[in-house]
mmCIF file of C-alpha atoms in Angstrom:
data_model
loop_
_atom_site.group_PDB
_atom_site.id
_atom_site.type_symbol
_atom_site.label_atom_id
_atom_site.label_comp_id
_atom_site.label_asym_id
_atom_site.label_seq_id
_atom_site.Cartn_x
_atom_site.Cartn_y
_atom_site.Cartn_z
ATOM 1 C CA MET W 1 -10.152 -53.478 -38.502
ATOM 2 C CA ALA W 2 -11.054 -50.009 -37.214
ATOM 3 C CA LEU W 3 -8.493 -47.236 -37.620
ATOM 4 C CA VAL W 4 -8.232 -45.689 -34.162
ATOM 5 C CA CYS W 5 -5.089 -43.521 -34.272
ATOM 6 C CA LEU W 6 -3.057 -41.656 -36.867
ATOM 7 C CA SER W 7 -0.443 -44.391 -37.133
ATOM 8 C CA ASP W 8 -3.225 -46.754 -38.304
ATOM 9 C CA PHE W 9 -3.943 -44.372 -41.189
ATOM 10 C CA GLU W 10 -0.230 -44.208 -41.949
ATOM 11 C CA ALA W 11 -0.018 -47.996 -42.145
ATOM 12 C CA TYR W 12 -3.071 -48.123 -44.425
ATOM 13 C CA ALA W 13 -1.667 -45.466 -46.754
ATOM 14 C CA LYS W 14 1.712 -47.203 -46.985
ATOM 15 C CA VAL W 15 0.055 -50.436 -48.121
ATOM 16 C CA HIS W 16 -2.499 -48.931 -50.503
ATOM 17 C CA LEU W 17 -0.702 -46.039 -52.210
ATOM 18 C CA PRO W 18 1.609 -46.689 -55.180
ATOM 19 C CA LYS W 19 5.193 -46.932 -53.949
ATOM 20 C CA ALA W 20 6.370 -43.781 -55.728
ATOM 21 C CA SER W 21 3.471 -41.750 -54.291
ATOM 22 C CA TRP W 22 4.078 -43.087 -50.792
ATOM 23 C CA ASP W 23 7.780 -42.333 -51.052
ATOM 24 C CA PHE W 24 7.046 -38.801 -52.269
ATOM 25 C CA PHE W 25 4.813 -38.068 -49.278
ATOM 26 C CA ALA W 26 7.045 -39.826 -46.746
ATOM 27 C CA ALA W 27 10.373 -38.467 -47.987
ATOM 28 C CA GLY W 28 12.720 -36.452 -45.843
ATOM 29 C CA ALA W 29 15.934 -34.838 -46.983
ATOM 30 C CA ASP W 30 19.222 -36.767 -47.050
ATOM 31 C CA GLU W 31 19.338 -39.143 -44.044
ATOM 32 C CA CYS W 32 15.910 -38.022 -42.723
ATOM 33 C CA CYS W 33 17.333 -37.044 -39.320
ATOM 34 C CA THR W 34 15.173 -33.933 -39.031
ATOM 35 C CA ARG W 35 12.057 -35.685 -40.326
ATOM 36 C CA ASP W 36 12.439 -38.392 -37.689
ATOM 37 C CA ASP W 37 13.408 -35.984 -34.900
ATOM 38 C CA ASN W 38 10.169 -34.072 -35.484
ATOM 39 C CA LEU W 39 8.500 -37.174 -34.038
ATOM 40 C CA MET W 40 11.045 -38.170 -31.407
ATOM 41 C CA ALA W 41 11.237 -34.712 -29.857
ATOM 42 C CA TYR W 42 7.676 -35.016 -28.550
ATOM 43 C CA LYS W 43 8.586 -38.223 -26.737
ATOM 44 C CA ARG W 44 11.191 -36.327 -24.685
ATOM 45 C CA ILE W 45 8.479 -34.073 -23.223
ATOM 46 C CA ARG W 46 6.346 -35.222 -20.297
ATOM 47 C CA PHE W 47 3.219 -33.777 -18.709
ATOM 48 C CA ARG W 48 2.737 -32.429 -15.190
ATOM 49 C CA PRO W 49 -1.001 -33.064 -14.898
ATOM 50 C CA ARG W 50 -3.154 -31.274 -12.313
ATOM 51 C CA MET W 51 -6.002 -33.036 -10.496
ATOM 52 C CA LEU W 52 -9.465 -32.222 -9.099
ATOM 53 C CA ARG W 53 -10.028 -29.362 -11.520
ATOM 54 C CA ASP W 54 -13.738 -29.967 -12.410
ATOM 55 C CA MET W 55 -13.630 -31.271 -15.951
ATOM 56 C CA SER W 56 -17.411 -31.314 -16.385
ATOM 57 C CA ALA W 57 -17.302 -28.517 -18.984
ATOM 58 C CA MET W 58 -14.658 -28.573 -21.739
ATOM 59 C CA ASP W 59 -13.960 -26.204 -24.619
ATOM 60 C CA THR W 60 -11.415 -26.872 -27.374
ATOM 61 C CA LYS W 61 -12.201 -23.780 -29.488
ATOM 62 C CA THR W 62 -9.619 -21.119 -30.233
ATOM 63 C CA THR W 63 -9.076 -18.252 -32.679
ATOM 64 C CA ILE W 64 -6.342 -17.657 -35.248
ATOM 65 C CA LEU W 65 -6.023 -14.181 -36.763
ATOM 66 C CA GLY W 66 -9.405 -13.404 -35.267
ATOM 67 C CA THR W 67 -11.299 -16.345 -36.778
ATOM 68 C CA LYS W 68 -12.775 -18.953 -34.455
ATOM 69 C CA ILE W 69 -11.981 -22.609 -35.162
ATOM 70 C CA SER W 70 -13.345 -25.672 -33.415
ATOM 71 C CA PHE W 71 -9.965 -26.893 -32.161
ATOM 72 C CA PRO W 72 -6.351 -25.801 -32.673
ATOM 73 C CA VAL W 73 -5.430 -28.179 -35.501
ATOM 74 C CA GLY W 74 -5.413 -27.067 -39.142
ATOM 75 C CA ILE W 75 -4.246 -28.618 -42.399
ATOM 76 C CA ALA W 76 -0.736 -27.686 -43.507
ATOM 77 C CA PRO W 77 0.081 -26.969 -47.158
ATOM 78 C CA THR W 78 1.187 -30.083 -49.009
ATOM 79 C CA GLY W 79 1.340 -30.626 -52.749
ATOM 80 C CA PHE W 80 -0.468 -32.890 -55.189
ATOM 81 C CA HIS W 81 -3.339 -34.312 -53.151
ATOM 82 C CA LYS W 82 -4.545 -36.174 -56.245
ATOM 83 C CA LEU W 83 -1.709 -38.599 -55.604
ATOM 84 C CA ALA W 84 -3.634 -39.632 -52.494
ATOM 85 C CA TRP W 85 -7.264 -39.391 -53.688
ATOM 86 C CA PRO W 86 -8.864 -38.774 -57.110
ATOM 87 C CA ASP W 87 -10.416 -35.379 -56.392
ATOM 88 C CA GLY W 88 -7.456 -34.265 -54.317
ATOM 89 C CA GLU W 89 -7.687 -30.864 -52.673
ATOM 90 C CA LEU W 90 -11.453 -30.697 -53.199
ATOM 91 C CA SER W 91 -11.869 -33.405 -50.548
ATOM 92 C CA THR W 92 -9.353 -31.621 -48.329
ATOM 93 C CA ALA W 93 -11.291 -28.362 -48.546
ATOM 94 C CA ARG W 94 -14.614 -30.069 -47.812
ATOM 95 C CA ALA W 95 -13.245 -31.946 -44.809
ATOM 96 C CA SER W 96 -11.734 -28.778 -43.356
ATOM 97 C CA GLU W 97 -15.008 -26.897 -43.831
ATOM 98 C CA ALA W 98 -16.979 -29.711 -42.182
ATOM 99 C CA MET W 99 -14.634 -29.738 -39.190
ATOM 100 C CA ASN W 100 -14.565 -25.929 -38.904
ATOM 101 C CA THR W 101 -10.836 -25.515 -39.053
ATOM 102 C CA CYS W 102 -8.216 -23.878 -41.274
ATOM 103 C CA TYR W 103 -6.910 -25.338 -44.527
ATOM 104 C CA ILE W 104 -3.742 -23.882 -46.062
ATOM 105 C CA ALA W 105 -3.901 -24.650 -49.777
ATOM 106 C CA SER W 106 -0.544 -25.149 -51.492
ATOM 107 C CA THR W 107 0.927 -23.387 -54.501
ATOM 108 C CA TYR W 108 1.618 -26.969 -55.630
ATOM 109 C CA SER W 109 -2.036 -28.022 -55.501
ATOM 110 C CA SER W 110 -3.320 -30.460 -58.095
ATOM 111 C CA CYS W 111 -6.585 -28.447 -58.146
ATOM 112 C CA SER W 112 -6.810 -24.738 -58.870
ATOM 113 C CA VAL W 113 -7.618 -22.136 -56.243
ATOM 114 C CA GLU W 114 -10.932 -21.544 -58.023
ATOM 115 C CA GLU W 115 -11.850 -25.237 -57.757
ATOM 116 C CA ILE W 116 -10.831 -25.344 -54.092
ATOM 117 C CA ALA W 117 -12.922 -22.274 -53.248
ATOM 118 C CA ALA W 118 -15.950 -23.641 -55.099
ATOM 119 C CA ALA W 119 -15.702 -27.026 -53.348
ATOM 120 C CA ALA W 120 -16.061 -25.491 -49.869
ATOM 121 C CA PRO W 121 -17.456 -21.964 -50.275
ATOM 122 C CA ALA W 122 -17.866 -21.406 -46.531
ATOM 123 C CA GLY W 123 -14.464 -22.860 -45.633
ATOM 124 C CA PHE W 124 -11.745 -21.014 -43.726
ATOM 125 C CA ARG W 125 -8.771 -20.984 -46.101
ATOM 126 C CA TRP W 126 -5.278 -19.536 -46.236
ATOM 127 C CA PHE W 127 -2.998 -19.831 -49.266
ATOM 128 C CA GLN W 128 0.627 -20.947 -49.183
ATOM 129 C CA LEU W 129 2.742 -18.973 -51.620
ATOM 130 C CA TYR W 130 6.065 -19.463 -53.354
ATOM 131 C CA ILE W 131 7.361 -16.350 -55.094
ATOM 132 C CA LEU W 132 8.418 -17.187 -58.628
ATOM 133 C CA GLN W 133 11.166 -15.761 -60.789
ATOM 134 C CA LYS W 134 8.348 -14.630 -63.084
ATOM 135 C CA ARG W 135 6.916 -12.139 -60.614
ATOM 136 C CA ASN W 136 3.941 -11.361 -62.863
ATOM 137 C CA LEU W 137 2.696 -14.938 -62.355
ATOM 138 C CA THR W 138 2.961 -14.505 -58.593
ATOM 139 C CA GLU W 139 1.119 -11.174 -58.765
ATOM 140 C CA ARG W 140 -1.774 -12.668 -60.722
ATOM 141 C CA LEU W 141 -2.021 -15.634 -58.363
ATOM 142 C CA VAL W 142 -2.145 -13.353 -55.302
ATOM 143 C CA GLN W 143 -4.932 -11.335 -56.950
ATOM 144 C CA ARG W 144 -6.899 -14.511 -57.702
ATOM 145 C CA VAL W 145 -6.511 -15.797 -54.149
ATOM 146 C CA GLU W 146 -7.638 -12.521 -52.599
ATOM 147 C CA ALA W 147 -10.654 -12.267 -54.922
ATOM 148 C CA LEU W 148 -11.705 -15.813 -53.998
ATOM 149 C CA GLY W 149 -11.902 -15.052 -50.280
ATOM 150 C CA PHE W 150 -8.771 -16.717 -48.969
ATOM 151 C CA GLN W 151 -8.050 -15.001 -45.659
ATOM 152 C CA ALA W 152 -4.242 -14.937 -45.465
ATOM 153 C CA LEU W 153 -1.077 -15.575 -47.447
ATOM 154 C CA VAL W 154 1.437 -18.053 -46.054
ATOM 155 C CA LEU W 155 4.830 -17.255 -47.563
ATOM 156 C CA THR W 156 7.172 -20.248 -47.482
ATOM 157 C CA VAL W 157 10.750 -19.038 -47.004
ATOM 158 C CA ASP W 158 12.804 -22.218 -46.501
ATOM 159 C CA LEU W 159 13.008 -23.354 -50.124
ATOM 160 C CA PRO W 160 15.448 -21.315 -52.206
ATOM 161 C CA TYR W 161 16.314 -24.743 -53.623
ATOM 162 C CA PRO W 162 14.549 -28.069 -52.998
ATOM 163 C CA GLY W 163 16.168 -30.458 -50.532
ATOM 164 C CA LYS W 164 17.682 -33.733 -51.705
ATOM 165 C CA ARG W 165 15.022 -36.426 -51.268
ATOM 166 C CA ARG W 166 16.768 -39.662 -52.108
ATOM 167 C CA ASP W 167 13.754 -41.884 -52.718
ATOM 168 C CA ASP W 168 12.301 -39.447 -55.252
ATOM 169 C CA ILE W 169 15.621 -39.533 -57.097
ATOM 170 C CA ARG W 170 15.738 -43.349 -56.982
ATOM 171 C CA ASN W 171 12.143 -43.503 -58.267
ATOM 172 C CA ASN W 172 12.855 -40.904 -60.971
ATOM 173 C CA PHE W 173 9.695 -39.318 -59.620
ATOM 174 C CA SER W 174 9.900 -35.951 -61.356
ATOM 175 C CA SER W 175 10.177 -37.637 -64.758
ATOM 176 C CA SER W 176 7.586 -40.360 -64.229
ATOM 177 C CA ALA W 177 4.834 -38.314 -62.531
ATOM 178 C CA SER W 178 2.230 -36.442 -64.551
ATOM 179 C CA LEU W 179 1.006 -33.713 -62.208
ATOM 180 C CA PRO W 180 1.312 -30.104 -63.335
ATOM 181 C CA VAL W 181 0.756 -27.302 -60.851
ATOM 182 C CA LYS W 182 -2.863 -26.449 -61.653
ATOM 183 C CA ASN W 183 -2.562 -22.827 -60.518
ATOM 184 C CA PHE W 184 -0.050 -22.178 -63.334
ATOM 185 C CA GLU W 185 -1.714 -24.299 -65.983
ATOM 186 C CA GLY W 186 -0.397 -23.302 -69.406
ATOM 187 C CA ALA W 187 2.357 -21.095 -68.018
ATOM 188 C CA PHE W 188 5.026 -23.819 -68.030
ATOM 189 C CA GLU W 189 5.567 -26.724 -70.403
ATOM 190 C CA VAL W 190 6.273 -29.424 -67.836
ATOM 191 C CA LYS W 191 4.179 -32.436 -66.900
ATOM 192 C CA TYR W 192 5.181 -32.436 -63.224
ATOM 193 C CA GLY W 193 5.517 -29.573 -60.766
ATOM 194 C CA LEU W 194 7.315 -26.426 -61.840
ATOM 195 C CA PRO W 195 10.474 -26.319 -63.971
ATOM 196 C CA PRO W 196 13.855 -26.096 -62.207
ATOM 197 C CA GLY W 197 14.611 -22.545 -61.157
ATOM 198 C CA ALA W 198 10.979 -21.406 -61.271
ATOM 199 C CA ILE W 199 11.019 -20.384 -57.595
ATOM 200 C CA ASP W 200 12.927 -17.161 -56.930
ATOM 201 C CA CYS W 201 16.067 -18.127 -55.021
ATOM 202 C CA SER W 202 17.091 -14.472 -54.605
ATOM 203 C CA LEU W 203 14.282 -13.775 -52.108
ATOM 204 C CA LYS W 204 15.223 -11.329 -49.310
ATOM 205 C CA TRP W 205 13.485 -9.841 -46.284
ATOM 206 C CA ASN W 206 12.615 -6.655 -48.178
ATOM 207 C CA ASP W 207 10.570 -8.727 -50.627
ATOM 208 C CA ILE W 208 7.965 -8.953 -47.890
ATOM 209 C CA TYR W 209 7.318 -5.251 -48.464
ATOM 210 C CA TRP W 210 6.845 -6.002 -52.178
ATOM 211 C CA LEU W 211 4.255 -8.649 -51.278
ATOM 212 C CA GLN W 212 2.503 -6.341 -48.804
ATOM 213 C CA ASN W 213 2.099 -3.784 -51.586
ATOM 214 C CA LEU W 214 0.268 -6.390 -53.700
ATOM 215 C CA THR W 215 -2.388 -7.379 -51.198
ATOM 216 C CA ARG W 216 -4.471 -6.421 -48.199
ATOM 217 C CA LEU W 217 -4.293 -9.975 -46.874
ATOM 218 C CA PRO W 218 -2.295 -10.665 -43.704
ATOM 219 C CA ILE W 219 1.048 -12.339 -44.366
ATOM 220 C CA ILE W 220 2.304 -15.315 -42.380
ATOM 221 C CA ILE W 221 5.891 -16.525 -42.737
ATOM 222 C CA LYS W 222 6.389 -20.308 -42.872
ATOM 223 C CA GLY W 223 9.779 -21.910 -42.278
ATOM 224 C CA ILE W 224 11.211 -19.947 -39.328
ATOM 225 C CA LEU W 225 13.452 -21.876 -36.894
ATOM 226 C CA THR W 226 15.499 -19.208 -35.061
ATOM 227 C CA LYS W 227 14.840 -16.238 -32.813
ATOM 228 C CA GLU W 228 16.898 -14.014 -35.128
ATOM 229 C CA ASP W 229 14.587 -14.687 -38.071
ATOM 230 C CA ALA W 230 11.516 -14.439 -35.848
ATOM 231 C CA GLU W 231 12.605 -10.946 -34.789
ATOM 232 C CA LEU W 232 13.180 -9.978 -38.434
ATOM 233 C CA ALA W 233 9.732 -11.272 -39.346
ATOM 234 C CA VAL W 234 8.149 -9.052 -36.707
ATOM 235 C CA LYS W 235 10.264 -6.110 -37.855
ATOM 236 C CA HIS W 236 8.988 -6.571 -41.404
ATOM 237 C CA GLY W 237 5.368 -6.464 -40.363
ATOM 238 C CA VAL W 238 4.108 -10.027 -40.763
ATOM 239 C CA GLN W 239 1.023 -11.155 -38.839
ATOM 240 C CA GLY W 240 2.117 -14.682 -38.014
ATOM 241 C CA ILE W 241 4.951 -17.216 -38.040
ATOM 242 C CA ILE W 242 4.746 -20.934 -38.716
ATOM 243 C CA VAL W 243 7.634 -22.708 -37.025
ATOM 244 C CA SER W 244 8.442 -25.291 -39.682
ATOM 245 C CA ASN W 245 11.300 -27.313 -41.119
ATOM 246 C CA HIS W 246 9.246 -28.363 -44.149
ATOM 247 C CA GLY W 247 8.539 -31.754 -42.618
ATOM 248 C CA GLY W 248 12.252 -32.495 -42.596
ATOM 249 C CA ARG W 249 12.345 -32.191 -46.399
ATOM 250 C CA GLN W 250 14.824 -29.301 -46.661
ATOM 251 C CA LEU W 251 17.927 -28.919 -44.449
ATOM 252 C CA ASP W 252 18.642 -32.228 -42.773
ATOM 253 C CA GLY W 253 20.046 -31.538 -39.322
ATOM 254 C CA ALA W 254 17.741 -28.589 -38.626
ATOM 255 C CA PRO W 255 16.005 -28.769 -35.239
ATOM 256 C CA ALA W 256 12.702 -30.454 -34.597
ATOM 257 C CA THR W 257 10.003 -27.807 -34.710
ATOM 258 C CA ILE W 258 8.812 -28.446 -31.148
ATOM 259 C CA ASP W 259 12.405 -27.838 -29.966
ATOM 260 C CA ALA W 260 12.669 -24.589 -31.959
ATOM 261 C CA LEU W 261 9.287 -23.290 -30.787
ATOM 262 C CA PRO W 262 10.111 -21.876 -27.316
ATOM 263 C CA GLU W 263 12.848 -19.455 -28.440
ATOM 264 C CA ILE W 264 10.619 -18.132 -31.205
ATOM 265 C CA VAL W 265 7.675 -17.592 -28.871
ATOM 266 C CA THR W 266 9.993 -15.731 -26.507
ATOM 267 C CA ALA W 267 11.491 -13.645 -29.310
ATOM 268 C CA VAL W 268 8.195 -12.327 -30.719
ATOM 269 C CA GLN W 269 6.909 -11.253 -27.270
ATOM 270 C CA GLY W 270 3.274 -11.731 -28.270
ATOM 271 C CA LYS W 271 3.485 -9.282 -31.185
ATOM 272 C CA VAL W 272 2.458 -11.937 -33.731
ATOM 273 C CA GLU W 273 0.773 -15.304 -33.498
ATOM 274 C CA VAL W 274 3.046 -18.346 -33.632
ATOM 275 C CA TYR W 275 1.974 -21.665 -35.152
ATOM 276 C CA LEU W 276 3.778 -24.970 -35.701
ATOM 277 C CA ASP W 277 3.839 -27.897 -38.090
ATOM 278 C CA GLY W 278 5.895 -31.089 -38.130
ATOM 279 C CA GLY W 279 5.585 -34.267 -36.086
ATOM 280 C CA ILE W 280 2.038 -33.925 -34.747
ATOM 281 C CA ARG W 281 0.639 -37.438 -34.403
ATOM 282 C CA THR W 282 -1.545 -37.389 -31.276
ATOM 283 C CA GLY W 283 -3.766 -35.054 -29.316
ATOM 284 C CA GLY W 284 -1.090 -35.083 -26.639
ATOM 285 C CA ASP W 285 1.361 -33.651 -29.172
ATOM 286 C CA VAL W 286 -1.102 -30.832 -29.852
ATOM 287 C CA LEU W 287 -1.326 -30.108 -26.137
ATOM 288 C CA LYS W 288 2.469 -30.030 -25.801
ATOM 289 C CA ALA W 289 2.815 -27.574 -28.689
ATOM 290 C CA LEU W 290 0.181 -25.259 -27.232
ATOM 291 C CA ALA W 291 1.803 -25.483 -23.802
ATOM 292 C CA LEU W 292 5.043 -24.219 -25.375
ATOM 293 C CA GLY W 293 3.292 -21.254 -26.966
ATOM 294 C CA ALA W 294 1.865 -22.332 -30.324
ATOM 295 C CA LYS W 295 -1.527 -20.811 -31.066
ATOM 296 C CA CYS W 296 -2.418 -23.644 -33.446
ATOM 297 C CA VAL W 297 -0.693 -26.602 -35.119
ATOM 298 C CA PHE W 298 -0.987 -27.834 -38.690
ATOM 299 C CA ILE W 299 -0.791 -31.427 -39.927
ATOM 300 C CA GLY W 300 0.785 -32.385 -43.257
ATOM 301 C CA ARG W 301 1.385 -36.088 -43.854
ATOM 302 C CA PRO W 302 -1.510 -37.278 -41.602
ATOM 303 C CA ALA W 303 -3.949 -35.309 -43.770
ATOM 304 C CA LEU W 304 -2.656 -37.181 -46.819
ATOM 305 C CA TRP W 305 -3.048 -40.505 -45.033
ATOM 306 C CA GLY W 306 -6.666 -39.639 -44.295
ATOM 307 C CA LEU W 307 -7.263 -38.806 -47.951
ATOM 308 C CA ALA W 308 -5.660 -42.073 -49.021
ATOM 309 C CA TYR W 309 -8.079 -43.959 -46.770
ATOM 310 C CA LYS W 310 -11.442 -42.474 -47.811
ATOM 311 C CA GLY W 311 -10.966 -39.015 -49.268
ATOM 312 C CA GLU W 312 -13.038 -36.380 -47.476
ATOM 313 C CA GLU W 313 -14.442 -38.905 -44.996
ATOM 314 C CA GLY W 314 -11.005 -40.292 -44.212
ATOM 315 C CA LEU W 315 -9.565 -36.845 -43.555
ATOM 316 C CA LYS W 316 -12.532 -35.980 -41.348
ATOM 317 C CA GLU W 317 -11.809 -39.153 -39.359
ATOM 318 C CA VAL W 318 -8.164 -38.095 -38.875
ATOM 319 C CA LEU W 319 -9.256 -34.650 -37.677
ATOM 320 C CA LYS W 320 -11.915 -36.105 -35.361
ATOM 321 C CA ILE W 321 -9.368 -38.438 -33.782
ATOM 322 C CA LEU W 322 -6.982 -35.541 -33.136
ATOM 323 C CA ARG W 323 -9.805 -33.376 -31.775
ATOM 324 C CA ASP W 324 -11.014 -36.096 -29.416
ATOM 325 C CA GLU W 325 -7.495 -37.022 -28.288
ATOM 326 C CA PHE W 326 -6.692 -33.348 -27.694
ATOM 327 C CA ARG W 327 -9.842 -32.888 -25.621
ATOM 328 C CA LEU W 328 -9.050 -36.002 -23.582
ATOM 329 C CA SER W 329 -5.429 -34.926 -23.041
ATOM 330 C CA MET W 330 -6.650 -31.502 -21.874
ATOM 331 C CA ALA W 331 -9.054 -33.116 -19.416
ATOM 332 C CA LEU W 332 -6.484 -35.532 -18.003
ATOM 333 C CA ALA W 333 -3.932 -32.715 -17.643
ATOM 334 C CA GLY W 334 -6.446 -30.463 -15.879
ATOM 335 C CA CYS W 335 -7.204 -27.847 -18.599
ATOM 336 C CA ARG W 336 -10.816 -26.907 -19.212
ATOM 337 C CA ASN W 337 -10.076 -24.614 -22.161
ATOM 338 C CA VAL W 338 -7.106 -23.522 -24.233
ATOM 339 C CA SER W 339 -6.468 -20.436 -22.104
ATOM 340 C CA GLU W 340 -5.496 -22.748 -19.216
ATOM 341 C CA ILE W 341 -2.762 -24.440 -21.272
ATOM 342 C CA GLY W 342 0.767 -23.233 -20.507
ATOM 343 C CA PRO W 343 4.375 -24.287 -19.884
ATOM 344 C CA HIS W 344 3.547 -25.261 -16.300
ATOM 345 C CA LEU W 345 2.079 -28.472 -17.801
ATOM 346 C CA LEU W 346 5.401 -29.802 -19.059
ATOM 347 C CA GLN W 347 8.695 -31.256 -17.965
ATOM 348 C CA TYR W 348 11.489 -32.783 -20.046
ATOM 349 C CA SER W 349 12.423 -36.441 -19.743
ATOM 350 C CA ARG W 350 15.998 -37.422 -18.912
ATOM 351 C CA LEU W 351 15.703 -40.457 -21.177
#
């Protein structure tokens, strides 16, 4: 049977992935309230479509940090793609390059940054960074990433400690998995991930200045959910913000990202670009996020479902579906290009 929407890919992945791998990808923190609300929040938003707008010419292209992409959907950083497909992040990089969009490679990749860059040499790539207690390891990784042509650093700030993901604990996942973080191969003697306490839990706003002194790359902050932190991010000279709750994997009870987005867009006053991840499942969801001020959205779990289906080809199919659904939603709402998308398109349901 043909897979025609992202939920079809989800159903395929759930059946075909090993249970522990599926649970790792699907997991939210604690009772999964935030993970689930990332999805439900979109269903509370309705469109106010405009008619007779001449939809004979459509354009889904946009730019992020000055680089043109074919449509405003990129691939969010997620770890250990080899759990979904044998060559892991290499397929992810190739699919992103083929679809002319942005791929944010994870610190927790199961392929090295060198392998990712070689797999898709013309790809548009950012790198998601955790700052480690061993700052010299972070410094060397930033230097490698910059030398390889990655175009931005995405600093994740919502993980001083990992959230409690119950299924991973039940599955004893960290003890049973054999997936080291390839970017730190040989630096730690663990067979899965990084050792407890490897990520620097003492991180403060002034550490952004430390990172800026290491690199010429623009810095994007991932994990912002409040206007107060958005204002601090601007004050500290970042170039972008990703509104994110880590897919509901950190603080359970945090807001859905689409609900947090408007106050952050208002707070930054256009001084930095604002992006969003979490809960995107249809092209209509993409349109809603852009209408509320996101410049681009990034998909996490759906990218893994695409990999689980057919690797590079499966992920390309997921991206094509979102691109085509987004274009159709634009047309039916009366938007010929992304510049015509705005809050006037939306209303909130009383349901």
